[in-house]
Amino acid sequence: MGRYDPKIAEPHWRAAWAQADAFRADYDLSRPKYYALEMFPYPSGKLHVGHARNYAMGDVVARFKRARGFNVLHPMGWDAFGLPAENAARDRGVDPREWTTQNIAAMRSELKALGLAIDWSRELATCEPDYYGHQQALFLRLLKRGLAYRREGLVNWDPVDMTVLANEQVVDGRGWRSGALIERRKLNQWCLRITAYADELLEGLAELPGWPDKVRTMQENWIGRSRGLTLTFAMAPETPAPTPALEGGLSVYTTRPDTLFGASFLAVSPDHPLAEALAKGSREVAAFVQKCRLGGTSEAEIESAEKLGWDTGLRVLHPFQPDLRLPVWIANFVLMEYGAGAIFGCPAHDQRDLDFAIKYSLPIRPVVLPHGADPGTFHVKQEAYTGPGRLFNSGFLDGLDIDAAKRAAISRIESLGLGSGATVYRLRDWGVSRQRPWGCPIPVIHCSSCGIVPVPDSDLPVRLPDRLDFSQTGNPLAHDRAWREVNCPQCGAKAERETDTLDTFVDSSWYFARFTDPHSSDPINVKAARYWLPVDQYVGGVEHAVLHLLYARFLTRALQDEALLSISEPFVGLFTQGMVTHETYRRQSGEWVEPTEVEIESNAGVRVARLKSTGEVVLIGDPEKMSKSKKNTVAPADIADVHGVDAARLFVLSDSPPDRDVQWTSSGVEGASRLLQRVWAEFDALDETPEPRSPDDLSLARITHRAVKAITEAIDGFRFNSAIARIYEFSAAIRNARSTASITARRDALSALARVIAPFAPHLAEECWRRMGETRLIAFAPWPDWDPALVVEDQRVLPVQINGKRRGEIVVPAGASSEMVERLVLADPEISGKLEGLAIRKVIVVPDRIVNLVAA
RNA sequence: GCCGCCGUAGCUCAGUGGUAGAGCGCAUCCUUGGUAAGGCUGAGGUCGGCAGUUCAAUCCUGCCCGGCGGCGCCA
């Protein structure tokens, strides 16, 4: 029969799967369910190898679980709203809906070509009214429950384009199109009350043993529950409060009440009511506050900006040292959203405070003494001391460790009536308003007499207009009078639609529930959701470790409280794959260039990249996460066109553990392709002539059972690279047994090989299965079992070390006791010869591992 | 700046408290009835740096250097 030709075999088997409707998932209480899900893609229009890696992993899990007898749900859909469609519209005049629809069509066919075991009948796209209409219904339920509300939030404002920008669109503090200096501006925004679930979300992490530790740590840090102190500093009599609100003093929050004696200033955020009040009375303060607002809204931008301060002239009293006056500053590094929007600064023990104190010549008083340091000479200069130690220079706190000092300071403040211990979260409510036209419209109506009126359920979905007009700056929805102007559902007077749309993270916070019955006339089919949820294995990029996963966990709990879901955690198993990175290439003009357009030469270790078309030298940039915007994507089709889809699937899962980032290179893909050919050759060479059993059959059986066990465990543990390595070994072992083992034994081995390779190279596996004379699809075949008796090893080779260096080895029965190994080693003539008369001081035996002789 | 991760052969990456490995590339040879190829053999490593723990550290701990991801409007 000759070589295996993927070009012929692969389309054939994909058609066979479609014909058999092999991957349809049906509600079936009689079978154990398994829900395998990969994070649904944004339809950028082109699949890259990062996608391929993601979906190949999920597919291995889905096919493996099917073979193990589960009723598997493995759906696919599109995260179809978002900024790129709007950018395409503004740049090239393409309609976002058409652009998105075309991209989905292109990516769907690319995904289908990967041969994924997906139930395509459940496909959904978040930009379809059938999806976002149900989302609007969910939003209204949250609104009713008080979990959705409006408040002021900060946005990046581009004063030239008169528009709100995404953080991504702010580059070095300037708008990416206009180049104007961006400022933070307050806008009325819809928020979801995720903070109401802060404790639950934090404590729920403990019930997710199927999540990577690092993701749980990141979420824990993100929620950032801290126990600290809110305390109020009384205004000094000589500087009375400038506003009635401050007559009771200035409240701050701190997580370090132990360092109160080291306080040398107070600082309020530029957005603090005090700063705003002072700005009203002083042009200079107003100018300063304005200056602080330059730049974007992101925490990174705020924290890395140069520290700016303004001394208000106000003074407050220190709670423990009545004679001490502390100045009150306005400082740009204080965040209004966190704590009280005001802090006390202790420069010796906080780097930000120290930077600020140095710049404005404020006192630096150390109050925590590191262990072993001399209180007479310990000073803090350029670097704040944040480690452990004992309190000094701190009155009644002297001698206490940090935790004891915190408790003591809090109880003293409480007894003085100046404040109380408090729990504060870093987590803030989730701002979901977007001033963008390509998103889910927020289903409310603003009426001048009735206020905010929810759109009645019977009027849902609130559809986006058929055409969006991008000819003006700002939000096309706000310009579309015909769309915007409606009658108030309550009083019937003229009213206006909300023109904000929902953050696309809302779309992705419940799609996994919609997949359980994507055509239901209710947002969520409670019965289907109860059967299929939670997702047993969720696979996606580690870049979603915090936001998407936290939002989805939050919405799941909110919907549980609405009795729409019966679970509190949506994803019991989570696997975060590493990112696939690739070098970036840029022309001198700054334009990004795709890898396929570039040729790399290497001269004496120096790599030079040139454009294939013109020979122009292009700049080689650092490897970064593949993204369409930087054009550093590589298409899986580049491999599949040459070697077939199975080789591409196998290759993207080879070599590297799935959770690691990998720098993309296609060198080595030939290895995957050769494996497939070698595997096929074994099946192709299978002769049906009966043969007597051979004494070597047992050896091949042992190899087979060990391989099946190892591969099964590797897949269960998400070590796909190890599983593939074992498949390489297994196929080599079968080949080596060709002349020794009988045909019967080799048939058994090959039957196992076909089934263990099927999750990785499903097309080839079908071809091999048919070659063995099987008439059903391997997609329906059960996973091979292994016999524990054939798996055990009865002998071990232990390395023998003398003084930590390997000097020989010894063969012992598996499980041999330390005493027995010691006796055998000491009796071994080769070992004793190497001792050269040294006296043995100690013998260390690690059973089944190693022996070390300590000798002198 | 803060949080999380990574650093092993020319390249891309496995791995383990004890013997340093694979694929590709490179060199050499064999086969030509597995041939739009296949196979043998080989060279190549201060396991990022320094210190500590240990009988023993590439692995554990700490510090340093370099890179990546996230930091609430990219998805």
PDB file of N, CA, C and O in Angstrom, chain A residues 554-599:
ATOM      1  N   PHE A 554     -17.379  35.105  39.260  1.00  0.00           N
ATOM      2  CA  PHE A 554     -18.324  36.028  39.894  1.00  0.00           C
ATOM      3  C   PHE A 554     -19.718  35.863  39.299  1.00  0.00           C
ATOM      4  O   PHE A 554     -20.710  35.683  40.013  1.00  0.00           O
ATOM      5  N   LEU A 555     -19.791  35.891  37.966  1.00  0.00           N
ATOM      6  CA  LEU A 555     -21.111  35.834  37.345  1.00  0.00           C
ATOM      7  C   LEU A 555     -21.791  34.495  37.649  1.00  0.00           C
ATOM      8  O   LEU A 555     -23.006  34.431  37.834  1.00  0.00           O
ATOM      9  N   THR A 556     -20.996  33.437  37.718  1.00  0.00           N
ATOM     10  CA  THR A 556     -21.563  32.131  38.058  1.00  0.00           C
ATOM     11  C   THR A 556     -22.239  32.183  39.428  1.00  0.00           C
ATOM     12  O   THR A 556     -23.352  31.685  39.612  1.00  0.00           O
ATOM     13  N   ARG A 557     -21.590  32.820  40.389  1.00  0.00           N
ATOM     14  CA  ARG A 557     -22.183  32.916  41.727  1.00  0.00           C
ATOM     15  C   ARG A 557     -23.432  33.798  41.716  1.00  0.00           C
ATOM     16  O   ARG A 557     -24.428  33.488  42.372  1.00  0.00           O
ATOM     17  N   ALA A 558     -23.352  34.885  40.946  1.00  0.00           N
ATOM     18  CA  ALA A 558     -24.528  35.768  40.864  1.00  0.00           C
ATOM     19  C   ALA A 558     -25.698  35.020  40.234  1.00  0.00           C
ATOM     20  O   ALA A 558     -26.839  35.137  40.682  1.00  0.00           O
ATOM     21  N   LEU A 559     -25.421  34.213  39.193  1.00  0.00           N
ATOM     22  CA  LEU A 559     -26.493  33.474  38.521  1.00  0.00           C
ATOM     23  C   LEU A 559     -26.977  32.303  39.367  1.00  0.00           C
ATOM     24  O   LEU A 559     -28.123  31.879  39.256  1.00  0.00           O
ATOM     25  N   GLN A 560     -26.109  31.802  40.211  1.00  0.00           N
ATOM     26  CA  GLN A 560     -26.546  30.780  41.167  1.00  0.00           C
ATOM     27  C   GLN A 560     -27.567  31.403  42.124  1.00  0.00           C
ATOM     28  O   GLN A 560     -28.598  30.802  42.429  1.00  0.00           O
ATOM     29  N   ASP A 561     -27.297  32.624  42.561  1.00  0.00           N
ATOM     30  CA  ASP A 561     -28.238  33.298  43.452  1.00  0.00           C
ATOM     31  C   ASP A 561     -29.539  33.626  42.741  1.00  0.00           C
ATOM     32  O   ASP A 561     -30.569  33.848  43.376  1.00  0.00           O
ATOM     33  N   GLU A 562     -29.496  33.685  41.410  1.00  0.00           N
ATOM     34  CA  GLU A 562     -30.714  33.891  40.624  1.00  0.00           C
ATOM     35  C   GLU A 562     -31.393  32.566  40.292  1.00  0.00           C
ATOM     36  O   GLU A 562     -32.333  32.535  39.499  1.00  0.00           O
ATOM     37  N   ALA A 563     -30.834  31.467  40.804  1.00  0.00           N
ATOM     38  CA  ALA A 563     -31.388  30.126  40.572  1.00  0.00           C
ATOM     39  C   ALA A 563     -31.321  29.701  39.105  1.00  0.00           C
ATOM     40  O   ALA A 563     -32.056  28.834  38.663  1.00  0.00           O
ATOM     41  N   LEU A 564     -30.443  30.349  38.345  1.00  0.00           N
ATOM     42  CA  LEU A 564     -30.271  29.929  36.949  1.00  0.00           C
ATOM     43  C   LEU A 564     -29.196  28.859  36.837  1.00  0.00           C
ATOM     44  O   LEU A 564     -29.165  28.083  35.894  1.00  0.00           O
ATOM     45  N   LEU A 565     -28.284  28.864  37.779  1.00  0.00           N
ATOM     46  CA  LEU A 565     -27.216  27.870  37.803  1.00  0.00           C
ATOM     47  C   LEU A 565     -27.241  27.189  39.161  1.00  0.00           C
ATOM     48  O   LEU A 565     -27.650  27.790  40.157  1.00  0.00           O
ATOM     49  N   SER A 566     -26.786  25.937  39.174  1.00  0.00           N
ATOM     50  CA  SER A 566     -26.809  25.216  40.448  1.00  0.00           C
ATOM     51  C   SER A 566     -25.395  24.962  40.965  1.00  0.00           C
ATOM     52  O   SER A 566     -25.170  24.089  41.784  1.00  0.00           O
ATOM     53  N   ILE A 567     -24.437  25.714  40.439  1.00  0.00           N
ATOM     54  CA  ILE A 567     -23.044  25.542  40.859  1.00  0.00           C
ATOM     55  C   ILE A 567     -22.495  26.884  41.298  1.00  0.00           C
ATOM     56  O   ILE A 567     -23.012  27.931  40.909  1.00  0.00           O
ATOM     57  N   SER A 568     -21.443  26.860  42.097  1.00  0.00           N
ATOM     58  CA  SER A 568     -20.829  28.133  42.470  1.00  0.00           C
ATOM     59  C   SER A 568     -19.482  28.341  41.788  1.00  0.00           C
ATOM     60  O   SER A 568     -18.990  29.461  41.725  1.00  0.00           O
ATOM     61  N   GLU A 569     -18.895  27.270  41.276  1.00  0.00           N
ATOM     62  CA  GLU A 569     -17.650  27.438  40.521  1.00  0.00           C
ATOM     63  C   GLU A 569     -17.844  26.867  39.119  1.00  0.00           C
ATOM     64  O   GLU A 569     -18.227  25.701  38.969  1.00  0.00           O
ATOM     65  N   PRO A 570     -17.549  27.677  38.100  1.00  0.00           N
ATOM     66  CA  PRO A 570     -17.830  27.224  36.733  1.00  0.00           C
ATOM     67  C   PRO A 570     -16.827  26.206  36.191  1.00  0.00           C
ATOM     68  O   PRO A 570     -17.183  25.378  35.363  1.00  0.00           O
ATOM     69  N   PHE A 571     -15.566  26.290  36.634  1.00  0.00           N
ATOM     70  CA  PHE A 571     -14.524  25.464  36.029  1.00  0.00           C
ATOM     71  C   PHE A 571     -13.813  24.667  37.118  1.00  0.00           C
ATOM     72  O   PHE A 571     -13.029  25.238  37.872  1.00  0.00           O
ATOM     73  N   VAL A 572     -14.080  23.368  37.218  1.00  0.00           N
ATOM     74  CA  VAL A 572     -13.408  22.614  38.286  1.00  0.00           C
ATOM     75  C   VAL A 572     -11.973  22.275  37.904  1.00  0.00           C
ATOM     76  O   VAL A 572     -11.098  22.234  38.751  1.00  0.00           O
ATOM     77  N   GLY A 573     -11.736  22.027  36.625  1.00  0.00           N
ATOM     78  CA  GLY A 573     -10.371  21.772  36.179  1.00  0.00           C
ATOM     79  C   GLY A 573      -9.942  22.916  35.285  1.00  0.00           C
ATOM     80  O   GLY A 573     -10.698  23.355  34.425  1.00  0.00           O
ATOM     81  N   LEU A 574      -8.775  23.449  35.541  1.00  0.00           N
ATOM     82  CA  LEU A 574      -8.281  24.551  34.713  1.00  0.00           C
ATOM     83  C   LEU A 574      -6.878  24.211  34.285  1.00  0.00           C
ATOM     84  O   LEU A 574      -6.055  23.781  35.103  1.00  0.00           O
ATOM     85  N   PHE A 575      -6.632  24.397  33.026  1.00  0.00           N
ATOM     86  CA  PHE A 575      -5.250  24.268  32.572  1.00  0.00           C
ATOM     87  C   PHE A 575      -4.878  25.517  31.812  1.00  0.00           C
ATOM     88  O   PHE A 575      -5.556  25.896  30.861  1.00  0.00           O
ATOM     89  N   THR A 576      -3.831  26.188  32.259  1.00  0.00           N
ATOM     90  CA  THR A 576      -3.408  27.391  31.559  1.00  0.00           C
ATOM     91  C   THR A 576      -2.190  27.063  30.727  1.00  0.00           C
ATOM     92  O   THR A 576      -1.119  26.770  31.240  1.00  0.00           O
ATOM     93  N   GLN A 577      -2.394  27.073  29.433  1.00  0.00           N
ATOM     94  CA  GLN A 577      -1.288  26.775  28.530  1.00  0.00           C
ATOM     95  C   GLN A 577      -0.350  27.968  28.450  1.00  0.00           C
ATOM     96  O   GLN A 577      -0.768  29.109  28.644  1.00  0.00           O
ATOM     97  N   GLY A 578       0.891  27.682  28.145  1.00  0.00           N
ATOM     98  CA  GLY A 578       1.845  28.763  27.953  1.00  0.00           C
ATOM     99  C   GLY A 578       1.592  29.450  26.623  1.00  0.00           C
ATOM    100  O   GLY A 578       0.879  28.936  25.770  1.00  0.00           O
ATOM    101  N   MET A 579       2.163  30.600  26.497  1.00  0.00           N
ATOM    102  CA  MET A 579       1.953  31.339  25.260  1.00  0.00           C
ATOM    103  C   MET A 579       2.945  30.934  24.192  1.00  0.00           C
ATOM    104  O   MET A 579       4.067  30.546  24.488  1.00  0.00           O
ATOM    105  N   VAL A 580       2.510  31.018  22.970  1.00  0.00           N
ATOM    106  CA  VAL A 580       3.415  30.771  21.859  1.00  0.00           C
ATOM    107  C   VAL A 580       3.911  32.128  21.384  1.00  0.00           C
ATOM    108  O   VAL A 580       3.130  33.002  21.038  1.00  0.00           O
ATOM    109  N   THR A 581       5.211  32.273  21.429  1.00  0.00           N
ATOM    110  CA  THR A 581       5.774  33.564  21.043  1.00  0.00           C
ATOM    111  C   THR A 581       6.545  33.419  19.735  1.00  0.00           C
ATOM    112  O   THR A 581       6.894  32.319  19.323  1.00  0.00           O
ATOM    113  N   HIS A 582       6.783  34.521  19.114  1.00  0.00           N
ATOM    114  CA  HIS A 582       7.571  34.527  17.885  1.00  0.00           C
ATOM    115  C   HIS A 582       8.265  35.868  17.795  1.00  0.00           C
ATOM    116  O   HIS A 582       7.753  36.865  18.282  1.00  0.00           O
ATOM    117  N   GLU A 583       9.416  35.848  17.141  1.00  0.00           N
ATOM    118  CA  GLU A 583      10.099  37.111  16.880  1.00  0.00           C
ATOM    119  C   GLU A 583       9.169  38.039  16.117  1.00  0.00           C
ATOM    120  O   GLU A 583       8.298  37.591  15.385  1.00  0.00           O
ATOM    121  N   THR A 584       9.415  39.327  16.268  1.00  0.00           N
ATOM    122  CA  THR A 584       8.655  40.305  15.491  1.00  0.00           C
ATOM    123  C   THR A 584       9.611  40.949  14.484  1.00  0.00           C
ATOM    124  O   THR A 584      10.814  41.028  14.734  1.00  0.00           O
ATOM    125  N   TYR A 585       9.049  41.334  13.381  1.00  0.00           N
ATOM    126  CA  TYR A 585       9.869  41.983  12.350  1.00  0.00           C
ATOM    127  C   TYR A 585       9.237  43.309  11.969  1.00  0.00           C
ATOM    128  O   TYR A 585       8.026  43.406  11.818  1.00  0.00           O
ATOM    129  N   ARG A 586      10.095  44.307  11.830  1.00  0.00           N
ATOM    130  CA  ARG A 586       9.609  45.656  11.517  1.00  0.00           C
ATOM    131  C   ARG A 586      10.476  46.292  10.468  1.00  0.00           C
ATOM    132  O   ARG A 586      11.703  46.214  10.549  1.00  0.00           O
ATOM    133  N   ARG A 587       9.830  46.944   9.539  1.00  0.00           N
ATOM    134  CA  ARG A 587      10.605  47.709   8.557  1.00  0.00           C
ATOM    135  C   ARG A 587      11.097  48.989   9.216  1.00  0.00           C
ATOM    136  O   ARG A 587      10.622  49.395  10.270  1.00  0.00           O
ATOM    137  N   GLN A 588      12.058  49.633   8.561  1.00  0.00           N
ATOM    138  CA  GLN A 588      12.587  50.896   9.086  1.00  0.00           C
ATOM    139  C   GLN A 588      11.438  51.889   9.279  1.00  0.00           C
ATOM    140  O   GLN A 588      11.449  52.685  10.205  1.00  0.00           O
ATOM    141  N   SER A 589      10.445  51.797   8.419  1.00  0.00           N
ATOM    142  CA  SER A 589       9.314  52.716   8.508  1.00  0.00           C
ATOM    143  C   SER A 589       8.437  52.426   9.718  1.00  0.00           C
ATOM    144  O   SER A 589       7.531  53.192  10.024  1.00  0.00           O
ATOM    145  N   GLY A 590       8.702  51.320  10.421  1.00  0.00           N
ATOM    146  CA  GLY A 590       7.914  51.022  11.610  1.00  0.00           C
ATOM    147  C   GLY A 590       6.802  50.023  11.346  1.00  0.00           C
ATOM    148  O   GLY A 590       6.152  49.537  12.263  1.00  0.00           O
ATOM    149  N   GLU A 591       6.597  49.707  10.093  1.00  0.00           N
ATOM    150  CA  GLU A 591       5.518  48.804   9.702  1.00  0.00           C
ATOM    151  C   GLU A 591       5.872  47.365  10.084  1.00  0.00           C
ATOM    152  O   GLU A 591       7.000  46.913   9.837  1.00  0.00           O
ATOM    153  N   TRP A 592       4.912  46.637  10.684  1.00  0.00           N
ATOM    154  CA  TRP A 592       5.159  45.246  11.052  1.00  0.00           C
ATOM    155  C   TRP A 592       5.164  44.372   9.806  1.00  0.00           C
ATOM    156  O   TRP A 592       4.447  44.642   8.848  1.00  0.00           O
ATOM    157  N   VAL A 593       5.974  43.320   9.849  1.00  0.00           N
ATOM    158  CA  VAL A 593       6.099  42.437   8.696  1.00  0.00           C
ATOM    159  C   VAL A 593       5.889  41.002   9.162  1.00  0.00           C
ATOM    160  O   VAL A 593       6.360  40.610  10.229  1.00  0.00           O
ATOM    161  N   GLU A 594       5.176  40.216   8.359  1.00  0.00           N
ATOM    162  CA  GLU A 594       4.915  38.826   8.739  1.00  0.00           C
ATOM    163  C   GLU A 594       6.141  37.936   8.529  1.00  0.00           C
ATOM    164  O   GLU A 594       6.908  38.157   7.606  1.00  0.00           O
ATOM    165  N   PRO A 595       6.273  36.918   9.396  1.00  0.00           N
ATOM    166  CA  PRO A 595       7.419  36.007   9.267  1.00  0.00           C
ATOM    167  C   PRO A 595       7.540  35.394   7.878  1.00  0.00           C
ATOM    168  O   PRO A 595       8.656  35.184   7.392  1.00  0.00           O
ATOM    169  N   THR A 596       6.391  35.138   7.232  1.00  0.00           N
ATOM    170  CA  THR A 596       6.469  34.494   5.918  1.00  0.00           C
ATOM    171  C   THR A 596       7.076  35.404   4.860  1.00  0.00           C
ATOM    172  O   THR A 596       7.501  34.933   3.818  1.00  0.00           O
ATOM    173  N   GLU A 597       7.107  36.716   5.141  1.00  0.00           N
ATOM    174  CA  GLU A 597       7.665  37.641   4.145  1.00  0.00           C
ATOM    175  C   GLU A 597       9.160  37.846   4.354  1.00  0.00           C
ATOM    176  O   GLU A 597       9.805  38.582   3.624  1.00  0.00           O
ATOM    177  N   VAL A 598       9.702  37.188   5.401  1.00  0.00           N
ATOM    178  CA  VAL A 598      11.071  37.485   5.810  1.00  0.00           C
ATOM    179  C   VAL A 598      11.980  36.284   5.582  1.00  0.00           C
ATOM    180  O   VAL A 598      11.571  35.135   5.726  1.00  0.00           O
ATOM    181  N   GLU A 599      13.203  36.569   5.252  1.00  0.00           N
ATOM    182  CA  GLU A 599      14.228  35.555   5.072  1.00  0.00           C
ATOM    183  C   GLU A 599      15.335  35.849   6.075  1.00  0.00           C
ATOM    184  O   GLU A 599      15.737  37.007   6.220  1.00  0.00           O
TER     185      GLU A 599
END
